[in-house]
Tab-separated table of C-alpha atoms in Angstrom:
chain	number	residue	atom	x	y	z
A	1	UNK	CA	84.233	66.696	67.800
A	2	UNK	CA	81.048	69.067	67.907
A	3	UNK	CA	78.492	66.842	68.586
A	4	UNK	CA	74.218	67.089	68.666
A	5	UNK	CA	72.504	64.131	70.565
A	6	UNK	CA	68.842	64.739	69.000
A	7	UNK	CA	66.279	62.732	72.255
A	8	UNK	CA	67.624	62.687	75.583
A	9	UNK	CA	66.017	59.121	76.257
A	10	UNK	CA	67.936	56.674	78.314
A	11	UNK	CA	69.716	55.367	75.345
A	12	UNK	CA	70.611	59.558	74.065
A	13	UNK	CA	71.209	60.351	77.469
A	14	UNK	CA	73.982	57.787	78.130
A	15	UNK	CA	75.298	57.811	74.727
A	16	UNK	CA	75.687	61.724	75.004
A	17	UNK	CA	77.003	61.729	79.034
A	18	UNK	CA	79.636	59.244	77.378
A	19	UNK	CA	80.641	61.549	74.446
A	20	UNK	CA	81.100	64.327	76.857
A	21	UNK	CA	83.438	62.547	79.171
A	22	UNK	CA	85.363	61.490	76.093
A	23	UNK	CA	86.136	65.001	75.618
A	24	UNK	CA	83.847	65.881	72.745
A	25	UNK	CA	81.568	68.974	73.266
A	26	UNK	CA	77.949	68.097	72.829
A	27	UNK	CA	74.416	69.299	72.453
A	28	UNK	CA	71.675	67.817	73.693
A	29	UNK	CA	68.371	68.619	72.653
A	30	UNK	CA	65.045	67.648	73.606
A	31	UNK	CA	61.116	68.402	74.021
A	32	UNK	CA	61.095	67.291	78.071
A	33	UNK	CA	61.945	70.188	80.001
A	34	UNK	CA	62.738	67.837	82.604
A	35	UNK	CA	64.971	65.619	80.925
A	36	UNK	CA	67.286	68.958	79.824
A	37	UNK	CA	67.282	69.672	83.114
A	38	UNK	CA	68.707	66.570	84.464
A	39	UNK	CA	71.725	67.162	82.025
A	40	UNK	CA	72.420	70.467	82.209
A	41	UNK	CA	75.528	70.210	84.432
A	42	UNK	CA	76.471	67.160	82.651
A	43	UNK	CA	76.556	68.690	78.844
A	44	UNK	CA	77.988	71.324	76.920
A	45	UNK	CA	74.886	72.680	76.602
A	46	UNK	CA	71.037	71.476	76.154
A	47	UNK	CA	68.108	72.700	74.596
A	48	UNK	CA	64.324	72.016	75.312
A	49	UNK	CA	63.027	71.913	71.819
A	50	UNK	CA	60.702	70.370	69.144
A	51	UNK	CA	62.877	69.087	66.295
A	52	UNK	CA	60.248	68.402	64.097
A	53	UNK	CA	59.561	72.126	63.623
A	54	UNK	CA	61.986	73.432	60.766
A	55	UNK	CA	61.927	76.811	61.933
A	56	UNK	CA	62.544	75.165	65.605
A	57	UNK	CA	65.613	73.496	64.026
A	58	UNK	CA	66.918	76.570	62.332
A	59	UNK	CA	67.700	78.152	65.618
A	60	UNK	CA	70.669	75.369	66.155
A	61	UNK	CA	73.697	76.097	65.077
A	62	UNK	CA	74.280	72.999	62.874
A	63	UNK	CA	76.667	74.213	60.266
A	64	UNK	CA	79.163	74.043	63.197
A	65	UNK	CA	78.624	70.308	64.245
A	66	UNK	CA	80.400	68.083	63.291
A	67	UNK	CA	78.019	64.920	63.548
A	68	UNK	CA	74.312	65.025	64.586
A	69	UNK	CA	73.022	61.531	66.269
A	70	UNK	CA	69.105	61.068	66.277
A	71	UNK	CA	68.432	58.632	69.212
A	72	UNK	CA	64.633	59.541	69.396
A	73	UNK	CA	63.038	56.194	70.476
A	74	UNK	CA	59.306	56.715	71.739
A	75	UNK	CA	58.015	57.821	68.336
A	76	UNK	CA	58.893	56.874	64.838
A	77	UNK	CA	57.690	60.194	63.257
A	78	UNK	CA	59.254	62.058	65.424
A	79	UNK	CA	62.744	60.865	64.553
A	80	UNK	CA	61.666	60.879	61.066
A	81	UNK	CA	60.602	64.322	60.647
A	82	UNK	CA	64.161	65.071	62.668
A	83	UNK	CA	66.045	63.265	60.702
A	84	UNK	CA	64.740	64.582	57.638
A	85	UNK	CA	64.690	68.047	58.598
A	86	UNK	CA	68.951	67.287	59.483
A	87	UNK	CA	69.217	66.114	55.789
A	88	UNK	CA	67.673	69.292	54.645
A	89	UNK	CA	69.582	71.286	56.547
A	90	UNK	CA	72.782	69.288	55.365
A	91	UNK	CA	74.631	68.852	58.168
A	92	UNK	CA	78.005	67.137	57.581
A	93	UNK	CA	77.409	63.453	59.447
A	94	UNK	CA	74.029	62.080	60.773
A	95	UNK	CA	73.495	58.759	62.437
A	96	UNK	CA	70.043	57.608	63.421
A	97	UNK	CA	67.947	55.163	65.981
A	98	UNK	CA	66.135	52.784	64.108
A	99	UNK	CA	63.189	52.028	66.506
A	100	UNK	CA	61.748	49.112	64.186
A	101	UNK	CA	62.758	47.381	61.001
A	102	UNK	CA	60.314	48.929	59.090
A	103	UNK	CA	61.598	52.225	60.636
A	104	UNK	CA	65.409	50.939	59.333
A	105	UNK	CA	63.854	50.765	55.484
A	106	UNK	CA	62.466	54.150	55.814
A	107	UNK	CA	65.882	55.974	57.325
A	108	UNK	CA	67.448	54.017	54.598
A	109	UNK	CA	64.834	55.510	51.659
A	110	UNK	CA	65.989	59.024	52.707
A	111	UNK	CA	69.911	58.888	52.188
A	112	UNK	CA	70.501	57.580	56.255
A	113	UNK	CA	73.664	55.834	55.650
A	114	UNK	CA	74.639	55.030	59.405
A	115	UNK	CA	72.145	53.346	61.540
A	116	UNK	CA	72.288	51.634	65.158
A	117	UNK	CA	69.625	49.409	67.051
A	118	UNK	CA	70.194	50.641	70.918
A	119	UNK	CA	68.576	46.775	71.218
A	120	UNK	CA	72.404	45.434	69.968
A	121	UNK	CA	74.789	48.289	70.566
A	122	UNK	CA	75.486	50.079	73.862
A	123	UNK	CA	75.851	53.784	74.397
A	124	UNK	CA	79.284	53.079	75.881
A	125	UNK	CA	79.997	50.968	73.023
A	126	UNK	CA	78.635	53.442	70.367
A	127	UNK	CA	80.993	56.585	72.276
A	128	UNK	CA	83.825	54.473	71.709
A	129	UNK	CA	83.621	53.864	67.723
A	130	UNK	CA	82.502	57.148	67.725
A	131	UNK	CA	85.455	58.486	69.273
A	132	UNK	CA	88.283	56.631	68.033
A	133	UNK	CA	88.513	55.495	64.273
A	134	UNK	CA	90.900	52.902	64.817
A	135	UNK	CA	88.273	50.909	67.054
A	136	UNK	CA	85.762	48.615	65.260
A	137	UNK	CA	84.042	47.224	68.374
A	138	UNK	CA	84.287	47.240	72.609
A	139	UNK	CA	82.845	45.001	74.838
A	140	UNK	CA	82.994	45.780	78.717
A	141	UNK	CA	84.511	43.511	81.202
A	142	UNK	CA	84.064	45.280	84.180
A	143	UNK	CA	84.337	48.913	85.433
A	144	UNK	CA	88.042	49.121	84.764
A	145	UNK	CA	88.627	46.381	81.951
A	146	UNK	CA	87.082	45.915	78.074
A	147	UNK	CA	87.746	43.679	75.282
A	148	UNK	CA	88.231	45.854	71.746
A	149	UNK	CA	88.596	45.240	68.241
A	150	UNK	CA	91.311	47.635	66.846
A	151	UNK	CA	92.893	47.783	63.115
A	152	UNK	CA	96.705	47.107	62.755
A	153	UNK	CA	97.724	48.028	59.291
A	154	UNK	CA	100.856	49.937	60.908
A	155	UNK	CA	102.209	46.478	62.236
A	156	UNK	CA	101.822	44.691	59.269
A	157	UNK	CA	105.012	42.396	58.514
A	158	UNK	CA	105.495	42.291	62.321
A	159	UNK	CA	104.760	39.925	65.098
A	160	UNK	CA	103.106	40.528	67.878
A	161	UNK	CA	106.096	40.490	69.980
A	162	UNK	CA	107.775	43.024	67.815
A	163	UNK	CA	104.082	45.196	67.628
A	164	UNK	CA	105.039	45.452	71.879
A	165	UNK	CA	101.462	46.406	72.898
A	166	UNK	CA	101.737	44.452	75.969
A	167	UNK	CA	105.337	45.885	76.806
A	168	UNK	CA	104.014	49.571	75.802
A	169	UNK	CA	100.336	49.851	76.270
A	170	UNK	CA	99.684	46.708	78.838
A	171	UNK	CA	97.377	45.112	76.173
A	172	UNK	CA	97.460	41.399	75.474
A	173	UNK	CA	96.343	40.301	72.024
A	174	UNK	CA	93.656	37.354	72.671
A	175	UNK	CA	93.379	36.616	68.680
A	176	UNK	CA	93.766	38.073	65.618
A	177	UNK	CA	90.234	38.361	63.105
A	178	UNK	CA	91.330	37.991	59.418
A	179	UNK	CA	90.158	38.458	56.094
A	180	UNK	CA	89.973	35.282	53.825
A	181	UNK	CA	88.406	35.128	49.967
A	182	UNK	CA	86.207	32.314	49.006
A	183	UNK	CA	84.953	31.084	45.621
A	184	UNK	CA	81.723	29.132	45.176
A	185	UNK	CA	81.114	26.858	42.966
A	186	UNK	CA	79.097	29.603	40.757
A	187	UNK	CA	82.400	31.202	40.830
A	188	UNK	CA	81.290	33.964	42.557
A	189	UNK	CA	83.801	35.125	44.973
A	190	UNK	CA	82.724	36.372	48.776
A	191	UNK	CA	85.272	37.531	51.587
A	192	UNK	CA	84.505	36.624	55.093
A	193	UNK	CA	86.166	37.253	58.574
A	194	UNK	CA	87.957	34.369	60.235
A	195	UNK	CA	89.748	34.452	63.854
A	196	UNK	CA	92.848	32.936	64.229
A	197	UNK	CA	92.052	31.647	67.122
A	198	UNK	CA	94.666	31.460	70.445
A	199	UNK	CA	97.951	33.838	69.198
A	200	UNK	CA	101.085	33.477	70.173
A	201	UNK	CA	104.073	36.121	70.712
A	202	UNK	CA	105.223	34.525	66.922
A	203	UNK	CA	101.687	35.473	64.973
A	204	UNK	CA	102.754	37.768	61.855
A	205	UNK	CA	100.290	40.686	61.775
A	206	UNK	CA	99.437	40.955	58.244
A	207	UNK	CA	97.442	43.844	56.988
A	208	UNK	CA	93.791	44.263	56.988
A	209	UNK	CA	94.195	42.215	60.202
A	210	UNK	CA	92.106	43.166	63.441
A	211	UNK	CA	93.942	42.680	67.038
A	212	UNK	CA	91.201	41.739	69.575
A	213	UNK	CA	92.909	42.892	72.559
A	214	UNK	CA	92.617	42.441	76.388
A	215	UNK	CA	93.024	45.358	78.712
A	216	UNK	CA	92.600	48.005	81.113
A	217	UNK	CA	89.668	51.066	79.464
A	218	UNK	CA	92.704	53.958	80.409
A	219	UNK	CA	95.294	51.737	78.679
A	220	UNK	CA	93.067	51.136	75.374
A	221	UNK	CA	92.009	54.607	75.408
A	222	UNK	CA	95.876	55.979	75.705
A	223	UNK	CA	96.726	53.779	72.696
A	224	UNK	CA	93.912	54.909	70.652
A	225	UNK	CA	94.558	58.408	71.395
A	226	UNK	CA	98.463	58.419	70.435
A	227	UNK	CA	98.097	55.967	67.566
A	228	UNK	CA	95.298	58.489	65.645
């Protein structure tokens, strides 16, 4: 993917060094002089520029990018007037930084439809979903080793023996999260997310299912990559 990190911030920064070592190509723009010079051997390419200047923003070649991420977090006008000025400018995909609740209501008010709070999501984390659609969620053992959250509708029907991640991909399936439908006494019905709980080599996969799986990051990343 084409990608423009909008505030180069410790949270933009590290989200968009991530995307780039994933393989994406991305743009990082900011005001700070400085802080586009501390990434300009690390990016695609960076700009030192005021995004909430239309004419500024006109100068960027947007209609090319694929998604535009607005991680401005020292001033709530600021990534306001960006992200409004991206929704003029329709460009395909924008998620934005919501810096405060009330901040969250206003992105919302505008058409924002993806929002993330740097407060509960990493940048790792964030690069991850980003990257792979199959991936709902990544939490990081160590260096070398994460815990993810990965759809399975293409084992459906099977177990986990027969799905042979761990013989394949050197995963091990810790539990399974699953759908379940409940009615209230209204009669109003609500579906909710259940783990399974400890697996075993005899768990069907059914579909809608999510593996949480246990592994090295190259091995997830390798079954992500051919399973897209």
């Amino acid at each position: 993917m084409k990608i423009a990190v909008f505030g180069l911030g410790n949270f933009g920064a590290n989200l968009a060094i991530n995307l780039q070592q994933m393989g994406h190509e991305v743009v990082g723009i900011d005001q700070r002089m400085e802080r586009v010079e501390e990434l300009k051997d690390q990016l695609t390419y960076v700009v030192c520029l005021d995004t909430t200047i239309a004419n500024s923003m006109n100068t960027l070649p947007l209609k090319d990018v694929d998604l535009a991420i607005v991680c401005i977090g020292e001033n709530e006008g600021d990534s306001l007037m960006t992200t409004a000025l991206l929704k003029q400018m329709r460009t395909r995909r924008i998620i934005s930084r919501a810096i405060s609740p009330l901040h969250r209501i206003v992105l919302e008010s505008i058409g924002v439809e993806e929002i993330v709070n740097p407060e509960k999501e990493s940048a790792e984390r964030l690069a991850y979903r980003l990257s792979f659609k199959r991936i709902i969620d990544a939490f990081e053992i160590s260096d070398d080793y994460t815990i993810a959250e990965i759809t399975a509708d293409e084992f459906a029907g099977k177990t986990i023996q027969e799905a042979q991640l761990k013989n394949q991909y050197r995963l091990n399936v810790i539990t399974i999260i699953r759908k379940a439908t409940h009615t209230n006494l209204l009669g109003l019905t609500r579906t909710t997310k259940q783990v399974l709980g400890v697996v075993n080599a005899e768990t069907i996969i059914e579909k809608g299912d999510i593996l949480v799986v246990f592994g090295a990051k190259k091995d997830v990343q390798q079954f992500l990559k051919e399973s897209e």
